[in-house]
Amino acid sequence: MAHVFDFSSTSGSLPLLADGMLVSLKITGTAVVAGIVWGTLLALMRLSGIKPLAWFASGYVTLFRSIPLVMVLLWFFLIVPQLLQKLLNLPPTTDLRLTSALVAFSLFEATYYAEIIRAGIQSVSKGQIWAAYALGMSYSQAMRLVILPQAFRNMVPLLLTQGIILFQDTSLVHVISLTEFFGVAYAVGERDGVIVEMLLFAGVAYFVICFGASSLVKTLQTRRKKARA
């Protein structure tokens, strides 16, 4: 017997789905910002002439890139939630599942952003930093005022692409019982007996958002190529 699709539960569940999407976007936004900041520091440490800093950054990146994200999420939720609560001075009412997810995603994604940013810095001509030195700038001034602005302009498409991947990966938070957009869609489908319909709806929503973001990335890449021509 052919399956009869029933999307009647979708409209009534939109508030719940919106709350789930808000969680997904909150994790994505926080991890992108924190990941880029920490990733920039890691990239600078890896390029530093100070060996201990370079070793630390290299070891950090290697460690996190060798471990599945789902395992990192479980570590932060099962092993260090109380530690996070003390370090961040969180009130007892704080949802440690969300806090664990935000910290885990931020620290994990920073390793990927670090490699993107390191490549972006190395793509800038070395003549730029020598010119900055000739103007009397220190290394930190040259990096902050000359190298990083150029590097980030080159890296914008890659940073956005990594953000899209991160948004898709937020569905993994179900392993720590945190409900985001996909989790809400699945729970509603299971409750109302319309799992197929809700998963199709969730798939369409992910496609629309990711396709729109990918189109933005392609537009930025096209503009950058025209600017160079």
Tab-separated table of N, CA and C in Angstrom, residues 44 129 132-133 136-149:
chain	number	residue	atom	x	y	z
A	44	LEU	N	48.170	32.032	14.315
A	44	LEU	CA	49.320	32.893	14.597
A	44	LEU	C	50.366	32.156	15.432
A	129	ILE	N	54.683	42.241	4.497
A	129	ILE	CA	55.161	42.395	5.865
A	129	ILE	C	56.496	43.128	5.904
A	132	ALA	N	55.683	46.672	5.690
A	132	ALA	CA	55.198	47.164	6.987
A	132	ALA	C	56.360	47.418	7.935
A	133	TYR	N	57.355	46.525	7.932
A	133	TYR	CA	58.537	46.732	8.764
A	133	TYR	C	59.277	48.009	8.344
A	136	GLY	N	58.135	51.039	9.902
A	136	GLY	CA	58.340	51.146	11.341
A	136	GLY	C	57.355	50.360	12.183
A	137	MET	N	56.577	49.492	11.562
A	137	MET	CA	55.608	48.704	12.324
A	137	MET	C	56.292	47.514	13.000
A	138	SER	N	55.740	47.121	14.140
A	138	SER	CA	56.198	45.894	14.793
A	138	SER	C	55.523	44.708	14.122
A	139	TYR	N	55.920	43.481	14.522
A	139	TYR	CA	55.308	42.287	13.937
A	139	TYR	C	53.807	42.254	14.200
A	140	SER	N	53.404	42.530	15.438
A	140	SER	CA	51.981	42.489	15.785
A	140	SER	C	51.190	43.552	15.031
A	141	GLN	N	51.765	44.742	14.879
A	141	GLN	CA	51.088	45.797	14.118
A	141	GLN	C	50.964	45.414	12.648
A	142	ALA	N	52.022	44.868	12.086
A	142	ALA	CA	51.993	44.467	10.685
A	142	ALA	C	50.958	43.376	10.454
A	143	MET	N	50.888	42.437	11.391
A	143	MET	CA	49.926	41.343	11.250
A	143	MET	C	48.497	41.857	11.390
A	144	ARG	N	48.284	42.742	12.366
A	144	ARG	CA	46.935	43.226	12.647
A	144	ARG	C	46.440	44.223	11.596
A	145	LEU	N	47.318	45.076	11.107
A	145	LEU	CA	46.895	46.160	10.230
A	145	LEU	C	47.102	45.884	8.742
A	146	VAL	N	48.009	44.973	8.426
A	146	VAL	CA	48.339	44.749	7.009
A	146	VAL	C	47.988	43.334	6.549
A	147	ILE	N	48.524	42.338	7.237
A	147	ILE	CA	48.407	40.954	6.765
A	147	ILE	C	47.010	40.387	6.986
A	148	LEU	N	46.500	40.450	8.221
A	148	LEU	CA	45.211	39.820	8.521
A	148	LEU	C	44.049	40.405	7.717
A	149	PRO	N	43.968	41.744	7.547
A	149	PRO	CA	42.859	42.266	6.718
A	149	PRO	C	42.857	41.704	5.297
